[in-house]
Amino acid sequence: MKFLFFALILFIFSIGIAHALQFDIVPNVDAAKAKGTFLTETNSKKVCGDRLCSEVSDETISQKPVMITKKGLFPSSMDYTVNEPEIDSEKGYAVIEIGDGLYWITDGTYQMMFLTTGEGVIVVDAPMGLGSKIQQAISDVTLEKVTHLIYSHIHKDHVGSASLFSKDTTYISHIDTAKHLAMKNDPQRPIPSITFDNQYTLSVGDQVLELSYIGAFHSKGDIVISSPAHKVIMAVDLFHPNAAPFQYFGITRDMGEHIAAHDKILAMDWEIIISGHEPILGTPEHVKFNKEFTLAVLDNAIIAMQTTQPSANYFGDLANKCAELTIEQYPDLKDIEVSPVENCVTMVFYAMID
Ligand SMILES: [Zn+2]
């Protein structure tokens, strides 16, 4: 009797244990499910994401999304297309990340950009006036060393600090820039080892840049540098956002290519342009305005030719008349009074003999 009683107690006790275990298993699975752990195993019940693996087909598991780093422009960067960034008076420059790993440097007059890639820094241009501030600005934001430098074009004021980087830096440019720099043999502008004619894709780490030749709109070997992921492009010395052009339309060598470049750039897919000058970033609206302004100067050059009488200073008279008309049309444009006659000289010769 004692034995039977003991056996009964043992029986009830073991049912209790089994019951308790049963309830114990389920909360564990639920906890793992709640955490969303991928392929977590709780006792014999595997958890796949938010459910038991037995509830999920193999196909669904294999479609688990692969994490791809999506680079983009920061929406707040659009502020810099209107407002100037604050420039640290001691440092003399501002370095601003305008998109993931894409940095803009400006001293208020010149502009350049660089990208961190996870495998080294790609620098685009190295203005002479910025000098060692470029390395300082880069080291402000990353420990990566500079591995690549791209020349936007030949001019020393934009690339004259290119030699300040280490000897094993890879220099990249359009073939015409490389030929010009080889001819100049200028130690401040190392001769590029990678050159191209029309298109070149530079892929380093997690960044990709598309380099395109759209014609010599300014000097020799002018290129457009584009980061498709960020929708940011850089085209230097074509225009000044919200300002009149520098003398002789930025001393362009080819006014026809200069005018044509506006539509070629506007046909590309981008939101911000780094123009090389001014303390702000550019937008498609700035490029459209500059095209409108340039064509207005062309109209004014033609009107001057139609209305000016021959004289000893005929070309001077044409340029003066064209400048007068342009200032009348755009009285409030920044720097309109700086070199209207010089810009009109270029346009008059383009209209007359190009
Ligand atoms: Zn230039």
mmCIF file of C-alpha atoms and ligand atoms in Angstrom:
data_model
loop_
_atom_site.group_PDB
_atom_site.id
_atom_site.type_symbol
_atom_site.label_atom_id
_atom_site.label_comp_id
_atom_site.label_asym_id
_atom_site.label_seq_id
_atom_site.Cartn_x
_atom_site.Cartn_y
_atom_site.Cartn_z
ATOM 1 C CA MET A 1 0.000 0.000 0.000
ATOM 2 C CA LYS A 2 2.841 2.327 0.945
ATOM 3 C CA PHE A 3 4.562 1.395 -2.343
ATOM 4 C CA LEU A 4 1.427 2.091 -4.403
ATOM 5 C CA PHE A 5 0.996 5.458 -2.718
ATOM 6 C CA PHE A 6 4.640 6.321 -3.466
ATOM 7 C CA ALA A 7 4.270 5.200 -7.110
ATOM 8 C CA LEU A 8 1.186 7.416 -7.475
ATOM 9 C CA ILE A 9 3.025 10.451 -6.063
ATOM 10 C CA LEU A 10 5.956 9.808 -8.472
ATOM 11 C CA PHE A 11 3.537 9.511 -11.426
ATOM 12 C CA ILE A 12 1.782 12.815 -10.630
ATOM 13 C CA PHE A 13 5.160 14.510 -10.078
ATOM 14 C CA SER A 14 6.537 13.406 -13.486
ATOM 15 C CA ILE A 15 3.414 14.633 -15.284
ATOM 16 C CA GLY A 16 3.943 17.974 -13.542
ATOM 17 C CA ILE A 17 7.589 18.171 -14.738
ATOM 18 C CA ALA A 18 6.614 17.321 -18.335
ATOM 19 C CA HIS A 19 3.857 19.864 -18.231
ATOM 20 C CA ALA A 20 6.154 22.507 -16.846
ATOM 21 C CA LEU A 21 8.785 21.744 -19.553
ATOM 22 C CA GLN A 22 6.144 21.998 -22.254
ATOM 23 C CA PHE A 23 5.236 25.512 -21.134
ATOM 24 C CA ASP A 24 8.894 26.349 -20.686
ATOM 25 C CA ILE A 25 9.757 25.600 -24.326
ATOM 26 C CA VAL A 26 7.115 27.841 -25.872
ATOM 27 C CA PRO A 27 8.069 31.088 -24.087
ATOM 28 C CA ASN A 28 11.722 30.547 -25.127
ATOM 29 C CA VAL A 29 10.744 30.225 -28.775
ATOM 30 C CA ASP A 30 8.506 33.248 -28.485
ATOM 31 C CA ALA A 31 11.362 35.213 -26.941
ATOM 32 C CA ALA A 32 13.661 34.265 -29.794
ATOM 33 C CA LYS A 33 10.934 35.046 -32.315
ATOM 34 C CA ALA A 34 10.412 38.421 -30.713
ATOM 35 C CA LYS A 35 14.129 39.194 -31.074
ATOM 36 C CA GLY A 36 13.886 38.224 -34.741
ATOM 37 C CA THR A 37 17.118 36.238 -34.519
ATOM 38 C CA PHE A 38 17.907 34.595 -37.826
ATOM 39 C CA LEU A 39 18.180 30.809 -37.494
ATOM 40 C CA THR A 40 18.221 30.760 -33.698
ATOM 41 C CA GLU A 41 17.720 27.256 -32.290
ATOM 42 C CA THR A 42 15.678 26.924 -29.120
ATOM 43 C CA ASN A 43 15.674 23.329 -27.901
ATOM 44 C CA SER A 44 14.498 21.431 -30.979
ATOM 45 C CA LYS A 45 12.480 24.327 -32.435
ATOM 46 C CA LYS A 46 14.517 26.410 -34.928
ATOM 47 C CA VAL A 47 13.484 30.040 -35.263
ATOM 48 C CA CYS A 48 13.800 31.657 -38.686
ATOM 49 C CA GLY A 49 13.372 35.416 -38.416
ATOM 50 C CA ASP A 50 9.991 35.958 -36.796
ATOM 51 C CA ARG A 51 8.645 32.431 -37.053
ATOM 52 C CA LEU A 52 9.516 28.770 -36.661
ATOM 53 C CA CYS A 53 11.602 27.343 -39.503
ATOM 54 C CA SER A 54 8.990 24.633 -40.013
ATOM 55 C CA GLU A 55 6.584 27.442 -40.968
ATOM 56 C CA VAL A 56 8.982 28.883 -43.550
ATOM 57 C CA SER A 57 9.876 27.391 -46.947
ATOM 58 C CA ASP A 58 13.546 27.101 -48.025
ATOM 59 C CA GLU A 59 12.890 29.607 -50.797
ATOM 60 C CA THR A 60 11.877 32.296 -48.306
ATOM 61 C CA ILE A 61 15.037 31.710 -46.262
ATOM 62 C CA SER A 62 17.296 32.050 -49.301
ATOM 63 C CA GLN A 63 15.562 35.343 -50.218
ATOM 64 C CA LYS A 64 16.657 36.928 -46.949
ATOM 65 C CA PRO A 65 17.784 40.390 -48.232
ATOM 66 C CA VAL A 66 21.521 40.942 -48.589
ATOM 67 C CA MET A 67 22.643 44.138 -46.852
ATOM 68 C CA ILE A 68 23.833 46.582 -49.541
ATOM 69 C CA THR A 69 25.337 49.893 -48.486
ATOM 70 C CA LYS A 70 23.189 52.525 -50.175
ATOM 71 C CA LYS A 71 25.036 55.806 -50.538
ATOM 72 C CA GLY A 72 23.028 58.984 -50.787
ATOM 73 C CA LEU A 73 23.005 62.748 -50.576
ATOM 74 C CA PHE A 74 21.975 64.202 -47.205
ATOM 75 C CA PRO A 75 18.786 66.280 -47.743
ATOM 76 C CA SER A 76 20.187 68.969 -45.390
ATOM 77 C CA SER A 77 23.043 69.545 -47.878
ATOM 78 C CA MET A 78 20.593 71.403 -50.120
ATOM 79 C CA ASP A 79 20.846 74.269 -47.565
ATOM 80 C CA TYR A 80 24.364 74.900 -48.906
ATOM 81 C CA THR A 81 22.932 75.690 -52.341
ATOM 82 C CA VAL A 82 21.441 78.801 -50.704
ATOM 83 C CA ASN A 83 23.432 79.546 -47.534
ATOM 84 C CA GLU A 84 27.200 79.675 -47.185
ATOM 85 C CA PRO A 85 28.725 77.299 -44.632
ATOM 86 C CA GLU A 86 30.507 78.779 -41.656
ATOM 87 C CA ILE A 87 34.236 78.820 -42.301
ATOM 88 C CA ASP A 88 36.440 78.264 -39.256
ATOM 89 C CA SER A 89 38.523 81.441 -39.155
ATOM 90 C CA GLU A 90 41.563 79.679 -37.645
ATOM 91 C CA LYS A 91 41.510 76.737 -40.022
ATOM 92 C CA GLY A 92 40.483 78.801 -43.033
ATOM 93 C CA TYR A 93 38.213 76.165 -44.514
ATOM 94 C CA ALA A 94 35.009 74.216 -44.007
ATOM 95 C CA VAL A 95 34.916 70.451 -44.561
ATOM 96 C CA ILE A 96 31.366 69.137 -44.827
ATOM 97 C CA GLU A 97 30.016 65.644 -45.463
ATOM 98 C CA ILE A 98 27.227 66.322 -47.976
ATOM 99 C CA GLY A 99 26.446 62.635 -48.621
ATOM 100 C CA ASP A 100 27.606 59.269 -47.235
ATOM 101 C CA GLY A 101 31.415 59.482 -47.343
ATOM 102 C CA LEU A 102 31.366 62.407 -49.805
ATOM 103 C CA TYR A 103 32.973 65.593 -48.455
ATOM 104 C CA TRP A 104 33.037 69.143 -49.793
ATOM 105 C CA ILE A 105 35.906 71.484 -48.880
ATOM 106 C CA THR A 106 35.668 75.238 -49.414
ATOM 107 C CA ASP A 107 37.597 78.268 -48.243
ATOM 108 C CA GLY A 108 34.788 80.504 -49.529
ATOM 109 C CA THR A 109 36.468 81.094 -52.905
ATOM 110 C CA TYR A 110 37.666 77.682 -54.117
ATOM 111 C CA GLN A 111 35.988 74.281 -53.827
ATOM 112 C CA MET A 112 37.001 70.623 -54.113
ATOM 113 C CA MET A 113 35.691 67.275 -52.918
ATOM 114 C CA PHE A 114 36.911 63.942 -51.581
ATOM 115 C CA LEU A 115 35.384 60.556 -50.809
ATOM 116 C CA THR A 116 36.191 57.992 -48.165
ATOM 117 C CA THR A 117 35.897 54.478 -49.578
ATOM 118 C CA GLY A 118 36.928 52.128 -46.763
ATOM 119 C CA GLU A 119 40.097 51.449 -48.789
ATOM 120 C CA GLY A 120 41.544 54.963 -49.074
ATOM 121 C CA VAL A 121 40.482 58.466 -50.002
ATOM 122 C CA ILE A 122 39.718 59.666 -53.542
ATOM 123 C CA VAL A 123 40.496 63.381 -53.904
ATOM 124 C CA VAL A 124 39.077 65.470 -56.748
ATOM 125 C CA ASP A 125 41.262 68.557 -57.357
ATOM 126 C CA ALA A 126 43.717 70.184 -54.955
ATOM 127 C CA PRO A 127 43.551 73.981 -55.277
ATOM 128 C CA MET A 128 46.898 75.713 -54.955
ATOM 129 C CA GLY A 129 45.553 78.191 -52.368
ATOM 130 C CA LEU A 130 44.318 75.418 -50.060
ATOM 131 C CA GLY A 131 47.734 73.692 -49.919
ATOM 132 C CA SER A 132 48.271 71.658 -46.743
ATOM 133 C CA LYS A 133 44.787 72.594 -45.510
ATOM 134 C CA ILE A 134 43.570 69.781 -47.773
ATOM 135 C CA GLN A 135 45.372 67.056 -45.768
ATOM 136 C CA GLN A 136 44.292 68.760 -42.557
ATOM 137 C CA ALA A 137 40.645 68.772 -43.678
ATOM 138 C CA ILE A 138 40.841 65.103 -44.694
ATOM 139 C CA SER A 139 42.413 64.098 -41.380
ATOM 140 C CA ASP A 140 39.668 66.050 -39.570
ATOM 141 C CA VAL A 141 37.173 63.400 -40.704
ATOM 142 C CA THR A 142 38.995 60.145 -41.552
ATOM 143 C CA LEU A 143 42.086 58.068 -40.795
ATOM 144 C CA GLU A 144 42.129 56.726 -44.370
ATOM 145 C CA LYS A 145 45.087 57.822 -46.502
ATOM 146 C CA VAL A 146 44.744 59.397 -49.925
ATOM 147 C CA THR A 147 45.129 56.761 -52.653
ATOM 148 C CA HIS A 148 43.682 58.492 -55.752
ATOM 149 C CA LEU A 149 43.641 62.051 -57.106
ATOM 150 C CA ILE A 150 41.498 63.130 -60.060
ATOM 151 C CA TYR A 151 42.248 66.299 -62.037
ATOM 152 C CA SER A 152 39.109 68.169 -63.155
ATOM 153 C CA HIS A 153 41.262 70.072 -65.696
ATOM 154 C CA ILE A 154 44.763 71.443 -66.234
ATOM 155 C CA HIS A 155 44.731 74.710 -64.300
ATOM 156 C CA LYS A 156 47.202 75.165 -61.483
ATOM 157 C CA ASP A 157 44.829 77.241 -59.320
ATOM 158 C CA HIS A 158 42.601 74.133 -59.002
ATOM 159 C CA VAL A 159 45.198 71.323 -58.994
ATOM 160 C CA GLY A 160 48.481 73.017 -57.976
ATOM 161 C CA SER A 161 48.592 71.217 -54.610
ATOM 162 C CA ALA A 162 48.397 67.774 -56.245
ATOM 163 C CA SER A 163 52.025 66.962 -55.428
ATOM 164 C CA LEU A 164 51.451 67.275 -51.669
ATOM 165 C CA PHE A 165 50.184 63.685 -51.492
ATOM 166 C CA SER A 166 52.315 60.553 -51.106
ATOM 167 C CA LYS A 167 54.380 59.238 -54.020
ATOM 168 C CA ASP A 168 52.215 56.142 -54.429
ATOM 169 C CA THR A 169 49.027 58.181 -55.075
ATOM 170 C CA THR A 170 47.346 57.222 -58.363
ATOM 171 C CA TYR A 171 46.693 60.327 -60.497
ATOM 172 C CA ILE A 172 43.838 60.216 -63.012
ATOM 173 C CA SER A 173 42.835 62.640 -65.774
ATOM 174 C CA HIS A 174 41.584 63.079 -69.307
ATOM 175 C CA ILE A 175 44.261 62.300 -71.918
ATOM 176 C CA ASP A 176 44.533 65.996 -72.927
ATOM 177 C CA THR A 177 45.224 67.023 -69.328
ATOM 178 C CA ALA A 178 47.930 64.356 -69.070
ATOM 179 C CA LYS A 179 49.541 65.538 -72.337
ATOM 180 C CA HIS A 180 49.507 69.139 -71.161
ATOM 181 C CA LEU A 181 51.006 68.265 -67.758
ATOM 182 C CA ALA A 182 53.678 66.109 -69.433
ATOM 183 C CA MET A 183 54.578 69.080 -71.649
ATOM 184 C CA LYS A 184 54.677 71.473 -68.664
ATOM 185 C CA ASN A 185 56.686 69.046 -66.522
ATOM 186 C CA ASP A 186 55.507 70.940 -63.425
ATOM 187 C CA PRO A 187 56.505 69.189 -60.163
ATOM 188 C CA GLN A 188 53.362 70.624 -58.493
ATOM 189 C CA ARG A 189 51.123 68.716 -60.919
ATOM 190 C CA PRO A 190 52.302 65.063 -61.166
ATOM 191 C CA ILE A 191 51.660 63.447 -64.549
ATOM 192 C CA PRO A 192 48.649 61.083 -64.355
ATOM 193 C CA SER A 193 49.210 57.357 -64.786
ATOM 194 C CA ILE A 194 45.558 56.617 -65.619
ATOM 195 C CA THR A 195 44.061 58.546 -68.550
ATOM 196 C CA PHE A 196 40.958 58.211 -70.701
ATOM 197 C CA ASP A 197 39.329 59.651 -73.827
ATOM 198 C CA ASN A 198 35.583 59.702 -73.192
ATOM 199 C CA GLN A 199 34.548 57.751 -70.097
ATOM 200 C CA TYR A 200 36.252 56.175 -67.102
ATOM 201 C CA THR A 201 34.739 54.460 -64.068
ATOM 202 C CA LEU A 202 36.754 54.600 -60.870
ATOM 203 C CA SER A 203 35.636 52.077 -58.292
ATOM 204 C CA VAL A 204 37.461 52.043 -54.949
ATOM 205 C CA GLY A 205 36.078 50.303 -51.859
ATOM 206 C CA ASP A 206 32.414 51.216 -51.557
ATOM 207 C CA GLN A 207 32.493 54.315 -53.800
ATOM 208 C CA VAL A 208 32.089 54.649 -57.565
ATOM 209 C CA LEU A 209 32.847 57.734 -59.669
ATOM 210 C CA GLU A 210 31.996 58.152 -63.353
ATOM 211 C CA LEU A 211 34.357 60.479 -65.217
ATOM 212 C CA SER A 212 33.088 61.914 -68.521
ATOM 213 C CA TYR A 213 34.530 64.116 -71.218
ATOM 214 C CA ILE A 214 31.837 66.401 -72.660
ATOM 215 C CA GLY A 215 34.116 68.724 -74.665
ATOM 216 C CA ALA A 216 36.685 71.328 -73.682
ATOM 217 C CA PHE A 217 34.244 73.879 -72.272
ATOM 218 C CA HIS A 218 36.903 75.776 -70.331
ATOM 219 C CA SER A 219 40.547 74.725 -70.816
ATOM 220 C CA LYS A 220 41.970 71.372 -71.891
ATOM 221 C CA GLY A 221 40.827 67.973 -70.696
ATOM 222 C CA ASP A 222 37.862 69.380 -68.754
ATOM 223 C CA ILE A 223 35.840 66.520 -67.298
ATOM 224 C CA VAL A 224 32.648 66.006 -65.330
ATOM 225 C CA ILE A 225 33.120 63.860 -62.225
ATOM 226 C CA SER A 226 29.902 62.182 -61.118
ATOM 227 C CA SER A 227 28.942 60.103 -58.102
ATOM 228 C CA PRO A 228 25.699 58.491 -59.334
ATOM 229 C CA ALA A 229 24.883 57.108 -55.864
ATOM 230 C CA HIS A 230 24.938 60.581 -54.322
ATOM 231 C CA LYS A 231 23.632 62.455 -57.404
ATOM 232 C CA VAL A 232 26.533 64.838 -56.991
ATOM 233 C CA ILE A 233 28.655 66.051 -59.905
ATOM 234 C CA MET A 234 31.713 68.254 -60.137
ATOM 235 C CA ALA A 235 32.454 70.374 -63.218
ATOM 236 C CA VAL A 236 34.955 73.131 -62.583
ATOM 237 C CA ASP A 237 35.157 76.648 -64.023
ATOM 238 C CA LEU A 238 32.039 76.422 -66.189
ATOM 239 C CA PHE A 239 30.055 78.862 -64.060
ATOM 240 C CA HIS A 240 29.724 80.591 -60.694
ATOM 241 C CA PRO A 241 26.451 79.759 -58.891
ATOM 242 C CA ASN A 242 24.431 82.960 -58.284
ATOM 243 C CA ALA A 243 27.149 85.166 -59.793
ATOM 244 C CA ALA A 244 28.337 86.568 -63.125
ATOM 245 C CA PRO A 245 31.100 84.655 -64.943
ATOM 246 C CA PHE A 246 34.766 85.330 -64.291
ATOM 247 C CA GLN A 247 36.547 87.354 -67.032
ATOM 248 C CA TYR A 248 36.231 86.170 -70.639
ATOM 249 C CA PHE A 249 33.650 83.594 -69.526
ATOM 250 C CA GLY A 250 36.197 81.974 -67.245
ATOM 251 C CA ILE A 251 38.906 82.456 -69.906
ATOM 252 C CA THR A 252 37.225 79.786 -71.963
ATOM 253 C CA ARG A 253 39.192 78.525 -74.943
ATOM 254 C CA ASP A 254 36.043 77.584 -76.848
ATOM 255 C CA MET A 255 32.853 79.601 -76.410
ATOM 256 C CA GLY A 256 30.855 77.111 -78.545
ATOM 257 C CA GLU A 257 31.802 74.172 -76.279
ATOM 258 C CA HIS A 258 31.229 76.413 -73.261
ATOM 259 C CA ILE A 259 27.626 77.148 -74.272
ATOM 260 C CA ALA A 260 26.971 73.521 -75.299
ATOM 261 C CA ALA A 261 28.244 72.168 -71.958
ATOM 262 C CA HIS A 262 25.234 73.573 -70.113
ATOM 263 C CA ASP A 263 22.737 71.296 -71.905
ATOM 264 C CA LYS A 264 25.086 68.299 -71.696
ATOM 265 C CA ILE A 265 25.379 68.758 -67.919
ATOM 266 C CA LEU A 266 21.647 69.382 -67.493
ATOM 267 C CA ALA A 267 20.962 66.096 -69.320
ATOM 268 C CA MET A 268 22.828 64.185 -66.590
ATOM 269 C CA ASP A 269 21.080 62.855 -63.447
ATOM 270 C CA TRP A 270 22.219 64.920 -60.430
ATOM 271 C CA GLU A 271 21.020 67.267 -57.694
ATOM 272 C CA ILE A 272 24.171 69.098 -56.591
ATOM 273 C CA ILE A 273 27.095 70.430 -58.617
ATOM 274 C CA ILE A 274 30.465 71.407 -57.167
ATOM 275 C CA SER A 275 31.476 74.274 -59.449
ATOM 276 C CA GLY A 276 34.955 74.961 -58.103
ATOM 277 C CA HIS A 277 34.109 78.520 -57.012
ATOM 278 C CA GLU A 278 31.868 80.589 -54.745
ATOM 279 C CA PRO A 279 30.945 79.686 -51.143
ATOM 280 C CA ILE A 280 27.829 77.686 -52.113
ATOM 281 C CA LEU A 281 26.953 74.474 -53.942
ATOM 282 C CA GLY A 282 25.118 74.578 -57.274
ATOM 283 C CA THR A 283 21.828 73.115 -58.484
ATOM 284 C CA PRO A 284 20.347 72.475 -61.954
ATOM 285 C CA GLU A 285 18.553 75.840 -61.522
ATOM 286 C CA HIS A 286 21.914 77.600 -61.198
ATOM 287 C CA VAL A 287 23.155 75.942 -64.405
ATOM 288 C CA LYS A 288 19.904 76.866 -66.223
ATOM 289 C CA PHE A 289 20.267 80.460 -65.059
ATOM 290 C CA ASN A 290 23.893 80.589 -66.229
ATOM 291 C CA LYS A 291 22.859 79.263 -69.646
ATOM 292 C CA GLU A 292 20.155 81.934 -69.865
ATOM 293 C CA PHE A 293 22.653 84.633 -68.852
ATOM 294 C CA THR A 294 25.255 83.418 -71.379
ATOM 295 C CA LEU A 295 22.715 83.398 -74.219
ATOM 296 C CA ALA A 296 21.555 86.885 -73.179
ATOM 297 C CA VAL A 297 25.139 88.136 -73.538
ATOM 298 C CA LEU A 298 25.247 86.493 -76.987
ATOM 299 C CA ASP A 299 22.057 88.365 -77.946
ATOM 300 C CA ASN A 300 23.567 91.595 -76.636
ATOM 301 C CA ALA A 301 26.757 91.038 -78.672
ATOM 302 C CA ILE A 302 24.613 90.569 -81.798
ATOM 303 C CA ILE A 303 22.539 93.696 -81.038
ATOM 304 C CA ALA A 304 25.794 95.651 -80.563
ATOM 305 C CA MET A 305 27.060 94.431 -83.958
ATOM 306 C CA GLN A 306 23.791 95.499 -85.587
ATOM 307 C CA THR A 307 23.707 98.969 -84.021
ATOM 308 C CA THR A 308 27.330 100.149 -83.707
ATOM 309 C CA GLN A 309 28.943 102.371 -86.349
ATOM 310 C CA PRO A 310 32.489 101.575 -87.556
ATOM 311 C CA SER A 311 35.192 103.490 -85.704
ATOM 312 C CA ALA A 312 38.886 103.285 -84.805
ATOM 313 C CA ASN A 313 37.892 101.390 -81.655
ATOM 314 C CA TYR A 314 35.129 99.330 -83.276
ATOM 315 C CA PHE A 315 35.642 96.139 -81.203
ATOM 316 C CA GLY A 316 35.941 98.165 -78.016
ATOM 317 C CA ASP A 317 32.677 99.950 -78.888
ATOM 318 C CA LEU A 318 30.944 96.622 -79.545
ATOM 319 C CA ALA A 319 32.067 95.200 -76.202
ATOM 320 C CA ASN A 320 31.072 98.350 -74.335
ATOM 321 C CA LYS A 321 27.594 98.379 -75.902
ATOM 322 C CA CYS A 322 27.097 94.657 -75.157
ATOM 323 C CA ALA A 323 28.243 95.200 -71.539
ATOM 324 C CA GLU A 324 25.886 98.145 -71.085
ATOM 325 C CA LEU A 325 22.926 96.064 -72.280
ATOM 326 C CA THR A 326 23.906 93.132 -70.032
ATOM 327 C CA ILE A 327 24.196 95.270 -66.889
ATOM 328 C CA GLU A 328 20.802 96.818 -67.670
ATOM 329 C CA GLN A 329 19.326 93.334 -67.884
ATOM 330 C CA TYR A 330 20.975 91.848 -64.750
ATOM 331 C CA PRO A 331 21.627 94.818 -62.439
ATOM 332 C CA ASP A 332 21.433 92.745 -59.233
ATOM 333 C CA LEU A 333 23.564 89.776 -60.237
ATOM 334 C CA LYS A 334 26.620 89.335 -58.001
ATOM 335 C CA ASP A 335 29.853 90.526 -59.710
ATOM 336 C CA ILE A 336 27.941 91.844 -62.773
ATOM 337 C CA GLU A 337 30.078 94.997 -62.654
ATOM 338 C CA VAL A 338 33.413 93.143 -62.294
ATOM 339 C CA SER A 339 34.166 92.203 -65.911
ATOM 340 C CA PRO A 340 31.161 92.769 -68.199
ATOM 341 C CA VAL A 341 33.330 94.233 -70.972
ATOM 342 C CA GLU A 342 35.797 91.326 -70.891
ATOM 343 C CA ASN A 343 32.924 88.830 -71.092
ATOM 344 C CA CYS A 344 31.483 90.771 -74.013
ATOM 345 C CA VAL A 345 34.853 90.787 -75.840
ATOM 346 C CA THR A 346 34.825 86.974 -75.818
ATOM 347 C CA MET A 347 31.195 86.878 -76.924
ATOM 348 C CA VAL A 348 31.611 89.478 -79.687
ATOM 349 C CA PHE A 349 34.473 87.492 -81.261
ATOM 350 C CA TYR A 350 32.465 84.275 -80.901
ATOM 351 C CA ALA A 351 29.434 85.864 -82.574
ATOM 352 C CA MET A 352 31.516 87.470 -85.293
ATOM 353 C CA ILE A 353 34.161 84.985 -86.363
ATOM 354 C CA ASP A 354 33.812 81.593 -84.634
HETATM 355 ZN ZN ZN B 1 40.378 76.624 -64.782
#
